[in-house]
PDB file of C-alpha atoms in Angstrom:
ATOM      1  CA  MET A   1     -11.761  13.136-104.970  1.00 53.00           C
ATOM      2  CA  SER A   2     -14.405  15.525-106.226  1.00 72.00           C
ATOM      3  CA  ALA A   3     -18.067  14.955-105.445  1.00 87.00           C
ATOM      4  CA  VAL A   4     -19.494  11.739-106.820  1.00 89.00           C
ATOM      5  CA  ARG A   5     -22.682  11.953-108.866  1.00 94.00           C
ATOM      6  CA  ILE A   6     -25.000   8.989-109.334  1.00 95.00           C
ATOM      7  CA  GLU A   7     -27.091   9.135-112.486  1.00 93.00           C
ATOM      8  CA  ALA A   8     -29.331   6.852-114.478  1.00 93.00           C
ATOM      9  CA  ALA A   9     -28.087   5.948-117.941  1.00 93.00           C
ATOM     10  CA  GLN A  10     -29.272   4.006-120.975  1.00 90.00           C
ATOM     11  CA  ASN A  11     -25.934   2.699-122.236  1.00 91.00           C
ATOM     12  CA  LEU A  12     -22.672   1.453-120.787  1.00 92.00           C
ATOM     13  CA  ASP A  13     -19.482   2.143-122.709  1.00 92.00           C
ATOM     14  CA  GLU A  14     -17.606  -1.091-123.449  1.00 93.00           C
ATOM     15  CA  GLU A  15     -14.174   0.394-122.616  1.00 94.00           C
ATOM     16  CA  VAL A  16     -15.461   1.748-119.298  1.00 93.00           C
ATOM     17  CA  CYS A  17     -17.029  -1.605-118.461  1.00 94.00           C
ATOM     18  CA  ALA A  18     -13.809  -3.449-119.300  1.00 94.00           C
ATOM     19  CA  ARG A  19     -11.729  -1.055-117.181  1.00 94.00           C
ATOM     20  CA  LEU A  20     -13.991  -1.421-114.162  1.00 94.00           C
ATOM     21  CA  VAL A  21     -14.534  -5.185-114.398  1.00 94.00           C
ATOM     22  CA  LEU A  22     -11.459  -6.805-115.909  1.00 94.00           C
ATOM     23  CA  ARG A  23      -9.002  -5.053-113.572  1.00 90.00           C
ATOM     24  CA  ASN A  24     -10.832  -5.991-110.377  1.00 89.00           C
ATOM     25  CA  GLU A  25     -11.747  -8.947-108.243  1.00 87.00           C
ATOM     26  CA  PRO A  26     -13.755 -11.104-108.191  1.00 90.00           C
ATOM     27  CA  TRP A  27     -13.924 -10.957-111.973  1.00 89.00           C
ATOM     28  CA  ILE A  28     -10.205 -11.647-112.435  1.00 90.00           C
ATOM     29  CA  THR A  29     -10.459 -14.886-110.446  1.00 88.00           C
ATOM     30  CA  LEU A  30     -13.758 -15.750-112.133  1.00 88.00           C
ATOM     31  CA  GLY A  31     -12.031 -15.512-115.510  1.00 89.00           C
ATOM     32  CA  TYR A  32     -14.109 -12.735-117.037  1.00 92.00           C
ATOM     33  CA  GLY A  33     -13.046 -11.649-120.514  1.00 93.00           C
ATOM     34  CA  ALA A  34     -14.168  -9.754-123.591  1.00 94.00           C
ATOM     35  CA  ASP A  35     -17.234 -11.956-124.155  1.00 94.00           C
ATOM     36  CA  ASP A  36     -18.465 -11.243-120.619  1.00 92.00           C
ATOM     37  CA  ILE A  37     -17.960  -7.504-121.115  1.00 94.00           C
ATOM     38  CA  ALA A  38     -19.989  -7.643-124.333  1.00 94.00           C
ATOM     39  CA  LEU A  39     -22.820  -9.422-122.469  1.00 92.00           C
ATOM     40  CA  ILE A  40     -22.800  -6.860-119.653  1.00 93.00           C
ATOM     41  CA  VAL A  41     -22.856  -3.950-122.117  1.00 94.00           C
ATOM     42  CA  ARG A  42     -25.668  -5.562-124.125  1.00 92.00           C
ATOM     43  CA  SER A  43     -27.629  -6.212-120.908  1.00 90.00           C
ATOM     44  CA  ALA A  44     -27.291  -2.557-119.898  1.00 90.00           C
ATOM     45  CA  ALA A  45     -29.541  -1.530-122.792  1.00 86.00           C
ATOM     46  CA  THR A  46     -32.509  -3.437-121.321  1.00 86.00           C
ATOM     47  CA  SER A  47     -31.738  -3.138-117.594  1.00 89.00           C
ATOM     48  CA  ASN A  48     -31.615  -0.445-114.955  1.00 94.00           C
ATOM     49  CA  LEU A  49     -28.201   1.202-115.147  1.00 95.00           C
ATOM     50  CA  LEU A  50     -26.714   3.654-112.669  1.00 96.00           C
ATOM     51  CA  LEU A  51     -23.358   5.345-113.242  1.00 96.00           C
ATOM     52  CA  ALA A  52     -21.100   6.899-110.624  1.00 96.00           C
ATOM     53  CA  ARG A  53     -19.133   9.861-111.954  1.00 94.00           C
ATOM     54  CA  SER A  54     -16.330  11.915-110.497  1.00 92.00           C
ATOM     55  CA  ASP A  55     -15.944  14.972-112.687  1.00 88.00           C
ATOM     56  CA  ASP A  56     -16.587  13.488-116.158  1.00 87.00           C
ATOM     57  CA  GLU A  57     -15.055  10.075-115.475  1.00 92.00           C
ATOM     58  CA  VAL A  58     -17.232   7.008-114.856  1.00 93.00           C
ATOM     59  CA  ILE A  59     -15.807   5.427-111.702  1.00 92.00           C
ATOM     60  CA  GLY A  60     -18.474   2.804-111.093  1.00 95.00           C
ATOM     61  CA  PHE A  61     -21.772   1.346-112.170  1.00 95.00           C
ATOM     62  CA  ALA A  62     -24.651  -0.751-110.906  1.00 96.00           C
ATOM     63  CA  LEU A  63     -26.733  -2.835-113.283  1.00 95.00           C
ATOM     64  CA  SER A  64     -30.006  -4.364-112.125  1.00 95.00           C
ATOM     65  CA  GLY A  65     -33.197  -5.864-113.459  1.00 92.00           C
ATOM     66  CA  PRO A  66     -36.757  -5.874-112.120  1.00 90.00           C
ATOM     67  CA  GLY A  67     -39.102  -8.764-111.469  1.00 85.00           C
ATOM     68  CA  PHE A  68     -36.864 -11.280-109.707  1.00 88.00           C
ATOM     69  CA  LEU A  69     -38.784 -12.964-106.853  1.00 90.00           C
ATOM     70  CA  CYS A  70     -40.935  -9.876-106.197  1.00 88.00           C
ATOM     71  CA  GLY A  71     -37.939  -7.598-106.337  1.00 93.00           C
ATOM     72  CA  GLU A  72     -35.016  -6.053-108.146  1.00 95.00           C
ATOM     73  CA  TYR A  73     -31.902  -8.136-108.850  1.00 96.00           C
ATOM     74  CA  LEU A  74     -28.453  -6.526-108.835  1.00 97.00           C
ATOM     75  CA  LYS A  75     -26.604  -8.107-111.755  1.00 95.00           C
ATOM     76  CA  ILE A  76     -23.281  -6.388-111.165  1.00 93.00           C
ATOM     77  CA  LEU A  77     -21.763  -3.598-109.093  1.00 96.00           C
ATOM     78  CA  ALA A  78     -18.325  -2.433-110.204  1.00 94.00           C
ATOM     79  CA  VAL A  79     -16.222   0.384-108.774  1.00 95.00           C
ATOM     80  CA  ASP A  80     -12.775   1.482-109.925  1.00 92.00           C
ATOM     81  CA  SER A  81     -10.255   0.094-107.439  1.00 88.00           C
ATOM     82  CA  ALA A  82      -8.818   3.598-106.926  1.00 88.00           C
ATOM     83  CA  TYR A  83     -12.188   4.550-105.402  1.00 90.00           C
ATOM     84  CA  HIS A  84     -12.755   1.524-103.174  1.00 87.00           C
ATOM     85  CA  ARG A  85     -13.700   2.322 -99.570  1.00 89.00           C
ATOM     86  CA  GLN A  86     -14.661   5.910-100.475  1.00 89.00           C
ATOM     87  CA  GLY A  87     -18.446   5.476-100.483  1.00 91.00           C
ATOM     88  CA  VAL A  88     -18.955   5.017-104.224  1.00 95.00           C
ATOM     89  CA  GLY A  89     -20.416   1.512-103.947  1.00 94.00           C
ATOM     90  CA  ARG A  90     -22.570   2.607-101.026  1.00 96.00           C
ATOM     91  CA  ALA A  91     -23.877   5.584-103.038  1.00 96.00           C
ATOM     92  CA  LEU A  92     -24.706   3.358-106.010  1.00 97.00           C
ATOM     93  CA  MET A  93     -26.504   0.856-103.773  1.00 97.00           C
ATOM     94  CA  SER A  94     -28.396   3.610-101.971  1.00 97.00           C
ATOM     95  CA  GLU A  95     -29.762   4.970-105.252  1.00 97.00           C
ATOM     96  CA  LEU A  96     -30.514   1.486-106.581  1.00 97.00           C
ATOM     97  CA  GLU A  97     -32.450   0.676-103.397  1.00 96.00           C
ATOM     98  CA  ARG A  98     -34.303   4.008-103.454  1.00 95.00           C
ATOM     99  CA  ARG A  99     -35.525   3.290-106.959  1.00 95.00           C
ATOM    100  CA  ALA A 100     -36.211  -0.419-106.391  1.00 94.00           C
ATOM    101  CA  PHE A 101     -38.117  -0.045-103.125  1.00 94.00           C
ATOM    102  CA  ALA A 102     -40.470   2.441-104.800  1.00 92.00           C
ATOM    103  CA  THR A 103     -41.897  -0.572-106.647  1.00 91.00           C
ATOM    104  CA  TRP A 104     -40.604  -3.742-105.010  1.00 92.00           C
ATOM    105  CA  PRO A 105     -40.201  -4.904-101.399  1.00 94.00           C
ATOM    106  CA  ASN A 106     -36.968  -6.805-102.120  1.00 95.00           C
ATOM    107  CA  VAL A 107     -33.525  -6.307-103.603  1.00 97.00           C
ATOM    108  CA  TYR A 108     -31.441  -9.402-104.368  1.00 97.00           C
ATOM    109  CA  LEU A 109     -27.862 -10.014-105.413  1.00 97.00           C
ATOM    110  CA  CYS A 110     -25.293 -12.778-105.616  1.00 96.00           C
ATOM    111  CA  VAL A 111     -21.763 -12.571-104.286  1.00 95.00           C
ATOM    112  CA  THR A 112     -19.035 -15.133-104.863  1.00 93.00           C
ATOM    113  CA  ASP A 113     -18.236 -17.178-101.751  1.00 93.00           C
ATOM    114  CA  PHE A 114     -14.528 -16.253-101.732  1.00 92.00           C
ATOM    115  CA  ASN A 115     -15.258 -12.515-102.001  1.00 92.00           C
ATOM    116  CA  GLN A 116     -15.262 -11.774 -98.270  1.00 93.00           C
ATOM    117  CA  PRO A 117     -14.958  -7.966 -98.627  1.00 93.00           C
ATOM    118  CA  ALA A 118     -18.099  -7.874-100.797  1.00 94.00           C
ATOM    119  CA  ARG A 119     -19.979 -10.183 -98.433  1.00 95.00           C
ATOM    120  CA  ARG A 120     -19.151  -7.842 -95.520  1.00 96.00           C
ATOM    121  CA  PHE A 121     -20.049  -4.782 -97.614  1.00 96.00           C
ATOM    122  CA  TYR A 122     -23.507  -6.099 -98.451  1.00 97.00           C
ATOM    123  CA  ALA A 123     -24.111  -7.419 -94.919  1.00 97.00           C
ATOM    124  CA  ASN A 124     -23.294  -3.947 -93.577  1.00 97.00           C
ATOM    125  CA  LEU A 125     -25.950  -2.560 -95.946  1.00 97.00           C
ATOM    126  CA  GLY A 126     -28.543  -4.927 -94.447  1.00 97.00           C
ATOM    127  CA  TYR A 127     -28.409  -7.824 -96.907  1.00 98.00           C
ATOM    128  CA  VAL A 128     -28.894 -11.318 -95.520  1.00 97.00           C
ATOM    129  CA  GLU A 129     -27.560 -14.522 -97.039  1.00 96.00           C
ATOM    130  CA  VAL A 130     -30.579 -16.593 -98.108  1.00 96.00           C
ATOM    131  CA  GLY A 131     -29.167 -19.323-100.334  1.00 95.00           C
ATOM    132  CA  VAL A 132     -26.176 -20.935-101.970  1.00 95.00           C
ATOM    133  CA  LEU A 133     -25.816 -21.671-105.683  1.00 93.00           C
ATOM    134  CA  HIS A 134     -23.016 -24.223-106.005  1.00 94.00           C
ATOM    135  CA  ASP A 135     -20.808 -24.253-109.108  1.00 92.00           C
ATOM    136  CA  LEU A 136     -22.810 -21.491-110.790  1.00 90.00           C
ATOM    137  CA  LEU A 137     -19.962 -19.531-112.407  1.00 85.00           C
ATOM    138  CA  VAL A 138     -16.873 -21.667-111.833  1.00 86.00           C
ATOM    139  CA  PRO A 139     -16.432 -25.224-110.572  1.00 90.00           C
ATOM    140  CA  GLY A 140     -15.714 -25.461-106.867  1.00 91.00           C
ATOM    141  CA  SER A 141     -17.042 -22.003-106.049  1.00 90.00           C
ATOM    142  CA  SER A 142     -20.505 -20.900-105.008  1.00 93.00           C
ATOM    143  CA  GLU A 143     -22.588 -17.793-105.430  1.00 94.00           C
ATOM    144  CA  ILE A 144     -24.274 -16.620-102.247  1.00 96.00           C
ATOM    145  CA  LEU A 145     -27.781 -15.247-102.847  1.00 97.00           C
ATOM    146  CA  MET A 146     -28.451 -12.251-100.595  1.00 97.00           C
ATOM    147  CA  ARG A 147     -31.655 -10.325 -99.989  1.00 97.00           C
ATOM    148  CA  LYS A 148     -32.663  -7.039 -98.436  1.00 97.00           C
ATOM    149  CA  SER A 149     -36.370  -6.777 -97.751  1.00 94.00           C
ATOM    150  CA  VAL A 150     -38.605  -4.046 -96.440  1.00 92.00           C
ATOM    151  CA  ALA A 151     -41.902  -5.994 -96.529  1.00 89.00           C
ATOM    152  CA  ALA A 152     -43.735  -9.033 -97.823  1.00 88.00           C
ATOM    153  CA  TRP A 153     -45.144  -8.823-101.345  1.00 88.00           C
ATOM    154  CA  ARG A 154     -48.827  -8.976-100.363  1.00 86.00           C
ATOM    155  CA  GLY A 155     -50.031  -5.506 -99.547  1.00 79.00           C
ATOM    156  CA  TYR A 156     -46.768  -3.814-100.437  1.00 82.00           C
ATOM    157  CA  ARG A 157     -47.530  -0.497-102.062  1.00 70.00           C
ATOM    158  CA  ALA A 158     -50.122  -2.007-104.337  1.00 53.00           C
ATOM    159  CA  GLU A 159     -50.680   1.439-105.863  1.00 52.00           C
ATOM    160  CA  ASN A 160     -47.139   1.326-107.322  1.00 55.00           C
ATOM    161  CA  ARG A 161     -47.629  -1.883-109.276  1.00 52.00           C
TER     162      ARG A 161
END
């Protein structure tokens, strides 16, 4: 694998999004389809989007939005399965956190309860499970709300707000 570059972007290509999401868990089990891809792509235009590239190929992306409970909320992190466990997700999260913590003291995300590898991944990055959202995406399954915090809101880098 050549060096991975993380870069900010304004748009997410629909074919790239479909390749990275529809061929991977947990989205297969969650029943994601073309309508979900269209929503993700549309959301990318008004959210914070980071792309991971190896050579000219997009091999992953992180999509997040500001202002959720005094923090940034990770909407989706997707990495090509051929690049799992090679540091791509970690690099995307590192850049997302660098940008988010410049303004906010918190980064949040949800992970599906059955997605144990993702739960371990985020826990290893310092995220703590803070809540459970039952039956949010599919009946009988829960989304686990996780948070990484560097400070309380009051007094946090007031000059950046």
